[in-house]
Coordinates of N, CA and C in Angstrom, one line a residue:
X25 N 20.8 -11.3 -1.1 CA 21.1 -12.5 -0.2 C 20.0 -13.5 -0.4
X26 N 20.5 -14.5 -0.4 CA 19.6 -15.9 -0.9 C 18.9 -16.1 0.4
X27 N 17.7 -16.7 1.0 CA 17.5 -17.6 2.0 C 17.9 -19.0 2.0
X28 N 17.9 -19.3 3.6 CA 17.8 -20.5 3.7 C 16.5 -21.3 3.6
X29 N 16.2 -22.2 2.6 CA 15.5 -22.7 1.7 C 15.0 -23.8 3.2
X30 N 16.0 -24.2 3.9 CA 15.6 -25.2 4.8 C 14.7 -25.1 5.9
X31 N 14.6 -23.5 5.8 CA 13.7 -22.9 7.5 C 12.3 -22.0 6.5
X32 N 11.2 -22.1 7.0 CA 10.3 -21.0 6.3 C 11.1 -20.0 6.1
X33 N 10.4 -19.5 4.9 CA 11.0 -18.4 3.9 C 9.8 -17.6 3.2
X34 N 10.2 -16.9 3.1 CA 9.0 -15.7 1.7 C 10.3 -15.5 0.4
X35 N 9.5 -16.1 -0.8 CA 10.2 -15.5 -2.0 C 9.0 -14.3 -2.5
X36 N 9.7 -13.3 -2.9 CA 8.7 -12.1 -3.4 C 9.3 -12.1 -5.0
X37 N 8.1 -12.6 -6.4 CA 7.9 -12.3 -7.4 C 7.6 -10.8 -8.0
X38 N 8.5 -10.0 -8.3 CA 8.0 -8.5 -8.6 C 7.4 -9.0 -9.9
X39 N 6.5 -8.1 -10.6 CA 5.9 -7.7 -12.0 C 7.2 -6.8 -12.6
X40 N 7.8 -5.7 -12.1 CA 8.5 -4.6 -13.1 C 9.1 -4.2 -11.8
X41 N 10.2 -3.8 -12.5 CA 11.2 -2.5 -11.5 C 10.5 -1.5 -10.4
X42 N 9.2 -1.2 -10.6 CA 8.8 -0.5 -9.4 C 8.4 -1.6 -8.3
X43 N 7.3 -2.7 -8.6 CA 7.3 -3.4 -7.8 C 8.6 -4.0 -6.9
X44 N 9.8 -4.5 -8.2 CA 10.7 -4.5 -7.5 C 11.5 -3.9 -6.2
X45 N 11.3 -2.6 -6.6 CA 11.9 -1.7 -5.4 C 11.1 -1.2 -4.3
X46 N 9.8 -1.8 -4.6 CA 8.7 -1.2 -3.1 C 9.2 -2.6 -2.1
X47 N 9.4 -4.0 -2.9 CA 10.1 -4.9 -2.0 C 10.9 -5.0 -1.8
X48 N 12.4 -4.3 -2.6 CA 13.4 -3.9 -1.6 C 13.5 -2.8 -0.1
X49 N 12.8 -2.2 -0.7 CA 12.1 -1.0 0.6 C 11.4 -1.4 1.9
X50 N 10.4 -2.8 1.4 CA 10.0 -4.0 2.4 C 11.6 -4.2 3.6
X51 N 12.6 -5.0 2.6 CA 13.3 -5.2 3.0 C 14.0 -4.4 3.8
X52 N 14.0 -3.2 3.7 CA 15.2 -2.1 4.6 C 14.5 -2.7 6.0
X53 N 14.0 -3.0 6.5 CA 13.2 -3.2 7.8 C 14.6 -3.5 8.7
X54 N 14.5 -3.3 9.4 CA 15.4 -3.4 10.4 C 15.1 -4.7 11.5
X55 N 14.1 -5.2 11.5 CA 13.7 -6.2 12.6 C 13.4 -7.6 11.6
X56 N 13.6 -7.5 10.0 CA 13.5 -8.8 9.4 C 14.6 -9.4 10.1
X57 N 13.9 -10.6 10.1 CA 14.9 -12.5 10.3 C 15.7 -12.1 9.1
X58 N 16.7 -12.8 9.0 CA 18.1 -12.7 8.1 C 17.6 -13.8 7.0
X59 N 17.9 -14.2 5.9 CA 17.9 -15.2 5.5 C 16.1 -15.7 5.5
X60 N 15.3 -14.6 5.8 CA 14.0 -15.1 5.7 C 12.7 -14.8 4.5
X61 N 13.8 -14.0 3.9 CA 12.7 -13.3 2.4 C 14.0 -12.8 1.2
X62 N 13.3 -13.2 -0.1 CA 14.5 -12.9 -0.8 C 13.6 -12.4 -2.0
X63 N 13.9 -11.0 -2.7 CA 13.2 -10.6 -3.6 C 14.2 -11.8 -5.1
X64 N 13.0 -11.8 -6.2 CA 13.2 -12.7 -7.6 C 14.0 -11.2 -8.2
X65 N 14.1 -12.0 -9.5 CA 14.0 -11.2 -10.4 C 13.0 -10.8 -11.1
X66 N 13.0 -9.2 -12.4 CA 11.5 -8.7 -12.5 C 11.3 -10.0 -13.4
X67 N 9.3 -10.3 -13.0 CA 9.2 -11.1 -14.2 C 8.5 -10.1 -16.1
X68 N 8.4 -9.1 -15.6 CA 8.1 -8.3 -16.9 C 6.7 -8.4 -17.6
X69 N 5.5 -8.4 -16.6 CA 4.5 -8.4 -16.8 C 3.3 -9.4 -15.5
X70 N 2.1 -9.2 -15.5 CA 1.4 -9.7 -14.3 C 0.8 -11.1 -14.9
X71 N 0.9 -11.1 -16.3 CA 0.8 -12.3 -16.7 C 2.3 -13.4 -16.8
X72 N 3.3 -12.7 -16.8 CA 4.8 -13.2 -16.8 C 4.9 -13.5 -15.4
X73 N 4.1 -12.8 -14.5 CA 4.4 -13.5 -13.0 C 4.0 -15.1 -13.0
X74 N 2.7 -15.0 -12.8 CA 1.8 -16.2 -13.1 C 2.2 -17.2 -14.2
X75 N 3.0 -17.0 -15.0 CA 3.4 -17.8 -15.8 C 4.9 -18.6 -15.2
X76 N 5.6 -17.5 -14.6 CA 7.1 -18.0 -14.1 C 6.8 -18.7 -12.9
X77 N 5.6 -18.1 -12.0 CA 5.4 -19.1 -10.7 C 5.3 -20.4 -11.3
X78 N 4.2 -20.5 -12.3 CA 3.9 -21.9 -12.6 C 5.3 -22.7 -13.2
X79 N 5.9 -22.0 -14.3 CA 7.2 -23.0 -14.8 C 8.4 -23.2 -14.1
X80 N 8.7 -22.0 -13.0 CA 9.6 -21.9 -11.9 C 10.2 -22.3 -10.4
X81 N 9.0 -22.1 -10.0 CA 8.3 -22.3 -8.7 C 7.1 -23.4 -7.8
X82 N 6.4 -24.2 -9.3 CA 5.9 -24.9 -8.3 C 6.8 -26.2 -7.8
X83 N 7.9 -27.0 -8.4 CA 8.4 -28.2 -7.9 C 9.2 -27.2 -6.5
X84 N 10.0 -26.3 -6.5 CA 10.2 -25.4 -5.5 C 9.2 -25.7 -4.4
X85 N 8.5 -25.2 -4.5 CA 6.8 -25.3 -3.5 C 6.9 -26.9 -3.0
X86 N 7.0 -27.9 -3.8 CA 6.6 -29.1 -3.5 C 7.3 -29.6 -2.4
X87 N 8.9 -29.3 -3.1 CA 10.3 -29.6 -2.4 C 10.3 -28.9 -0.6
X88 N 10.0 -27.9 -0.8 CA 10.3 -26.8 0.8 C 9.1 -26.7 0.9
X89 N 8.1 -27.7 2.0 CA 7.5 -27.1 2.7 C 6.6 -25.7 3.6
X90 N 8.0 -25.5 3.9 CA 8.0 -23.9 4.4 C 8.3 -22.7 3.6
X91 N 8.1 -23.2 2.3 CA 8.4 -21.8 1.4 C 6.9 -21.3 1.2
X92 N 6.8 -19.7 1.0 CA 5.6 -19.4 0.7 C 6.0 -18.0 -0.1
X93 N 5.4 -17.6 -1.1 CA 5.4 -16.5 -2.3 C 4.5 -15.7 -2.2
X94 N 5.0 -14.5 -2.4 CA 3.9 -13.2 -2.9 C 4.6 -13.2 -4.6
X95 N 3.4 -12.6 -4.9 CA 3.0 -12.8 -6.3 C 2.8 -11.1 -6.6
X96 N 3.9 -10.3 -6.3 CA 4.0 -8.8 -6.6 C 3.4 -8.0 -8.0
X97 N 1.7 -7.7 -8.3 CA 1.3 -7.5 -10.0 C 0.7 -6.1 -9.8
X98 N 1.1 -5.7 -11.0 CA -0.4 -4.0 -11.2 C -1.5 -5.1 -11.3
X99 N -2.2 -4.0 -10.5 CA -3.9 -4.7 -10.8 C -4.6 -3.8 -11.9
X100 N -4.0 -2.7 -12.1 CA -4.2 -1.6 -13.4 C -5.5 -1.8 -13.5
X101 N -6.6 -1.2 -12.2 CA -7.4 -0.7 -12.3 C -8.7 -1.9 -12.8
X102 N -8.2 -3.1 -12.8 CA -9.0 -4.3 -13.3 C -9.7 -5.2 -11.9
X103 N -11.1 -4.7 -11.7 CA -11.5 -5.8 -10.6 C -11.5 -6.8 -10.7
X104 N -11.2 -7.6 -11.9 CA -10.9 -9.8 -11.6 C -9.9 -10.0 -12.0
X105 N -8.9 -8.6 -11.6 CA -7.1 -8.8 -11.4 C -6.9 -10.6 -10.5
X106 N -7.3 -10.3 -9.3 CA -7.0 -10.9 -8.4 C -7.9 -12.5 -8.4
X107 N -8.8 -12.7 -9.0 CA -9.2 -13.4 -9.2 C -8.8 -14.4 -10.3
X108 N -8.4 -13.8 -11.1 CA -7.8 -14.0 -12.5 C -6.5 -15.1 -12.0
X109 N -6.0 -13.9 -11.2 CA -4.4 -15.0 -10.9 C -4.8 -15.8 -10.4
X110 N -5.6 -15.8 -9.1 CA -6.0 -17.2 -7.9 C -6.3 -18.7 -9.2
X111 N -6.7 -18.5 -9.9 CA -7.1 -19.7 -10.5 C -5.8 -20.2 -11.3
X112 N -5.1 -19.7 -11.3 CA -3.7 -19.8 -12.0 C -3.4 -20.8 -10.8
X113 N -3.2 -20.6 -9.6 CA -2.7 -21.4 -8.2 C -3.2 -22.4 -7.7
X114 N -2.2 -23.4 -8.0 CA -2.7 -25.2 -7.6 C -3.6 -24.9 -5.8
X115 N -4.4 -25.7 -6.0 CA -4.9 -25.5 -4.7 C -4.3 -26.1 -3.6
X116 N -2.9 -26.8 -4.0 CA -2.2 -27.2 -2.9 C -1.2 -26.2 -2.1
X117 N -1.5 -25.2 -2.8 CA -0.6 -24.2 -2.3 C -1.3 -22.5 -1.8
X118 N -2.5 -22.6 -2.1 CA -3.5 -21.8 -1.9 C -3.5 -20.7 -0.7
X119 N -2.6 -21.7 0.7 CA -2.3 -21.0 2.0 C -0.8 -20.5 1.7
X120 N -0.3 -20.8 0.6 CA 1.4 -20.4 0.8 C 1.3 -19.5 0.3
X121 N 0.7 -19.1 -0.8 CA 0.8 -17.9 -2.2 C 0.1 -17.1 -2.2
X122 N 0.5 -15.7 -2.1 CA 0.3 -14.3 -2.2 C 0.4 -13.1 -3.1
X123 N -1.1 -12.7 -3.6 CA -1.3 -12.0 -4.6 C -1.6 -10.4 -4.3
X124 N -0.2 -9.6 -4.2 CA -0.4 -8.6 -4.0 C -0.1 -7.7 -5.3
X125 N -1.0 -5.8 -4.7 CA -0.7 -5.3 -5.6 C -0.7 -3.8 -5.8
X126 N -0.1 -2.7 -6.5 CA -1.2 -1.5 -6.0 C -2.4 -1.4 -7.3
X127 N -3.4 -1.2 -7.3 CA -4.7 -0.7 -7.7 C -4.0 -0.8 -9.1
X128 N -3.7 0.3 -9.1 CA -3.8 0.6 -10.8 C -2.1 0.4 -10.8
X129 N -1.1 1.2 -10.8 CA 0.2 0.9 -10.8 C 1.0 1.6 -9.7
X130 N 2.5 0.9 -9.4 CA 3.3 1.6 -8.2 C 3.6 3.2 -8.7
X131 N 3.7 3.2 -10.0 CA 3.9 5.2 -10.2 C 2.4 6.0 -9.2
X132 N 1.8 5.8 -9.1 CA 0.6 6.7 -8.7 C 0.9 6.7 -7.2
X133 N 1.2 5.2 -6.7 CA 1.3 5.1 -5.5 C 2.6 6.2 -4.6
X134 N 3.6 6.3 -5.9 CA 4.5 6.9 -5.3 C 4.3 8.7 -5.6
X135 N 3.8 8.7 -6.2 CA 3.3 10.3 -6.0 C 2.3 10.6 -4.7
X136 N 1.7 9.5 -4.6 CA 0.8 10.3 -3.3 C 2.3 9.8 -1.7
X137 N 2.8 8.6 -1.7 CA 3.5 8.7 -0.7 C 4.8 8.9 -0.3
X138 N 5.5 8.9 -1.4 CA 7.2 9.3 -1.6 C 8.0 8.0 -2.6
X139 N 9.0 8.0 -2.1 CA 9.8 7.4 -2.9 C 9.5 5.9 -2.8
X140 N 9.8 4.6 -3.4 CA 9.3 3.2 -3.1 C 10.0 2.8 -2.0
X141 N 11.4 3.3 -1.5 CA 11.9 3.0 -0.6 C 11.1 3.1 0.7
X142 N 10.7 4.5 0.9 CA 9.9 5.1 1.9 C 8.5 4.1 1.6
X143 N 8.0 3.7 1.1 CA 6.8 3.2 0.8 C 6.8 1.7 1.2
X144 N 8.1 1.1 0.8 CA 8.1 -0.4 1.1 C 8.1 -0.7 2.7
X145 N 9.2 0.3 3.3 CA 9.4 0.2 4.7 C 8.2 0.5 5.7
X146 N 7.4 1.7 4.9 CA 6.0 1.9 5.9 C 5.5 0.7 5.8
X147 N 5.5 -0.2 4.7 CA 4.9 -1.7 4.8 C 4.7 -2.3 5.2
X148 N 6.3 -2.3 5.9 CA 6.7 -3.7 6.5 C 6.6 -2.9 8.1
X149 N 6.2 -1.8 8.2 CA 6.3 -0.9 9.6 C 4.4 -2.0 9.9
X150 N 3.8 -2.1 8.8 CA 2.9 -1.8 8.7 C 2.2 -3.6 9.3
X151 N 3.2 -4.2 8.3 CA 3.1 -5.6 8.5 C 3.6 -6.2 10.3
X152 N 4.4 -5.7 10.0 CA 5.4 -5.9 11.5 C 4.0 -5.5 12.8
X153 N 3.6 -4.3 12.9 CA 2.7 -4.0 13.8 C 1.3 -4.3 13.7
X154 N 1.0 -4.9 12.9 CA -0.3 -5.1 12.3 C -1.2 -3.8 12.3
X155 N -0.5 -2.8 12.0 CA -1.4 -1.5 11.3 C -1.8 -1.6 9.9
X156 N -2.7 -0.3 9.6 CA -2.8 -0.7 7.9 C -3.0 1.0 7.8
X157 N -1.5 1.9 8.5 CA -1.3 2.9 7.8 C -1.1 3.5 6.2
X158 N -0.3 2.3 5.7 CA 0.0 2.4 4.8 C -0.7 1.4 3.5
X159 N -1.1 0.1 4.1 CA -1.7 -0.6 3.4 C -3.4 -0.1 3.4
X160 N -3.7 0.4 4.0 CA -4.8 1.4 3.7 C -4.9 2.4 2.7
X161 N -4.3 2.7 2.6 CA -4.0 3.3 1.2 C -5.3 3.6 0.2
X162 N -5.7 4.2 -0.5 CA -6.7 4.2 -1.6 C -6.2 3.2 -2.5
X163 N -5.0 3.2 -2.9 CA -4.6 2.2 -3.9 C -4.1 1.3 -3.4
X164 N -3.9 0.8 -2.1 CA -3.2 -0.5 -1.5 C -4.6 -1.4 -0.6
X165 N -5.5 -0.7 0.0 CA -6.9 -1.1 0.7 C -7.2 -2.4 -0.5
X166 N -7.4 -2.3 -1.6 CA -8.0 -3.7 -2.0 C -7.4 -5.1 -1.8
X167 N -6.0 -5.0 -1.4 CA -5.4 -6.1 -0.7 C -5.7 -6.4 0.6
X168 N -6.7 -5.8 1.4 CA -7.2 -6.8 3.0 C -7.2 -7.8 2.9
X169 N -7.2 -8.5 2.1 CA -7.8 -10.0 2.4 C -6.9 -10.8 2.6
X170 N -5.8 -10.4 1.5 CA -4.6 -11.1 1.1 C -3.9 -10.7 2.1
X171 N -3.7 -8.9 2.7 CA -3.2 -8.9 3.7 C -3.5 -9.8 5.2
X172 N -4.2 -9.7 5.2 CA -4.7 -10.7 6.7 C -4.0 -11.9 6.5
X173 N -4.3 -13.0 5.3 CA -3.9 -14.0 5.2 C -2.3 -13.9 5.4
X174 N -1.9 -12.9 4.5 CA -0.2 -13.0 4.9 C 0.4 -12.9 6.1
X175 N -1.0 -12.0 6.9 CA 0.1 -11.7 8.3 C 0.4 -12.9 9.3
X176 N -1.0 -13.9 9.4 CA -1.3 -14.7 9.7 C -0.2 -15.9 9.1
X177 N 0.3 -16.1 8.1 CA 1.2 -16.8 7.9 C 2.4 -16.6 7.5
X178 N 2.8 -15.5 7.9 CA 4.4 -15.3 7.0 C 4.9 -14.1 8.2
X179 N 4.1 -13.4 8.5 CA 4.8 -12.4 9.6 C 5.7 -13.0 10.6
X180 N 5.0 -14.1 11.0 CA 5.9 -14.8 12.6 C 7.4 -15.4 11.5
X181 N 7.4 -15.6 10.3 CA 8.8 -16.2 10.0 C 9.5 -14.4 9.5
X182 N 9.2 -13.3 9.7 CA 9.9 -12.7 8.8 C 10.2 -11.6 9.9
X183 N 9.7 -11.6 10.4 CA 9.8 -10.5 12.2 C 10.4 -11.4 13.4
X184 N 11.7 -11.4 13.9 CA 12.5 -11.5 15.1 C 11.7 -11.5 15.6
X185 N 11.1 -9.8 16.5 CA 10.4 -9.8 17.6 C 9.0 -10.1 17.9
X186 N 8.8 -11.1 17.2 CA 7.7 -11.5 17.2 C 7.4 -13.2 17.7

């Protein structure tokens, strides 16, 4: 299902079919807004993300206001993963755009916690309540930062009861 473009929105950029499905698993949430987050298609690499935000998505960004992106990448075990992409990102959009990821890749993640389905939803259990059962994680913990920022700006458009 598409969003409406005209109200705040989250678009979520996957890297590969796993990321893919840890944000459809996001999605099973039962208390998401309708029409308030819409997974892309895969872009086929963490440099293919960064590359499509830029040729896809920034006049998007310009146009809607209220649109804001997670940027779904393996960080494969590289500490200036995250650093690497931020400089890729206009700094006019610095508070909209979201660089998440697991550690090294979603296969590892899903051996220690179950299926991506089960994994996306503790997520958003995770996001929704501001716990960090799951985002605590050995391989999810290096996203605090990014987490905080997101919750602070995208939770109130993506959670009803909130």
């Amino acid at each position: 299902m598409s969003v409406n473009r005209y109200k705040p929105h989250v678009l979520v950029l996957p890297e590969d079919d796993a990321n893919r499905q840890l944000a459809n698993g996001f999605l099973m949430d039962e208390s998401l807004t309708a029409r308030s987050i819409q997974v892309l298609e895969v872009a086929g690499g963490w440099i293919e993300v960064l590359d499509r935000f830029k040729s896809d998505h920034i006049s998007g960004m310009d146009k809607h206001p209220d649109r804001f992106i997670v940027l779904l990448i393996d960080f494969d075990g590289k500490q200036d993963r995250l650093s690497r992409a931020k400089i890729e990102i206009p700094a006019r959009f610095i508070d909209r755009v979201f660089i998440l990821g697991v550690w090294t890749e979603p296969e590892a993640l899903r051996a220690s916690l179950g299926s991506y389905e089960t994994i996306g939803k503790a997520m958003a259990k995770d996001c929704r309540e501001e716990t960090g059962t799951t985002w605590g994680h050995a391989l999810l913990q290096h996203n605090a930062s990014e987490i905080d920022r997101l919750r602070r700006h995208v939770r109130p458009i993506l959670f009803h009861s909130i």
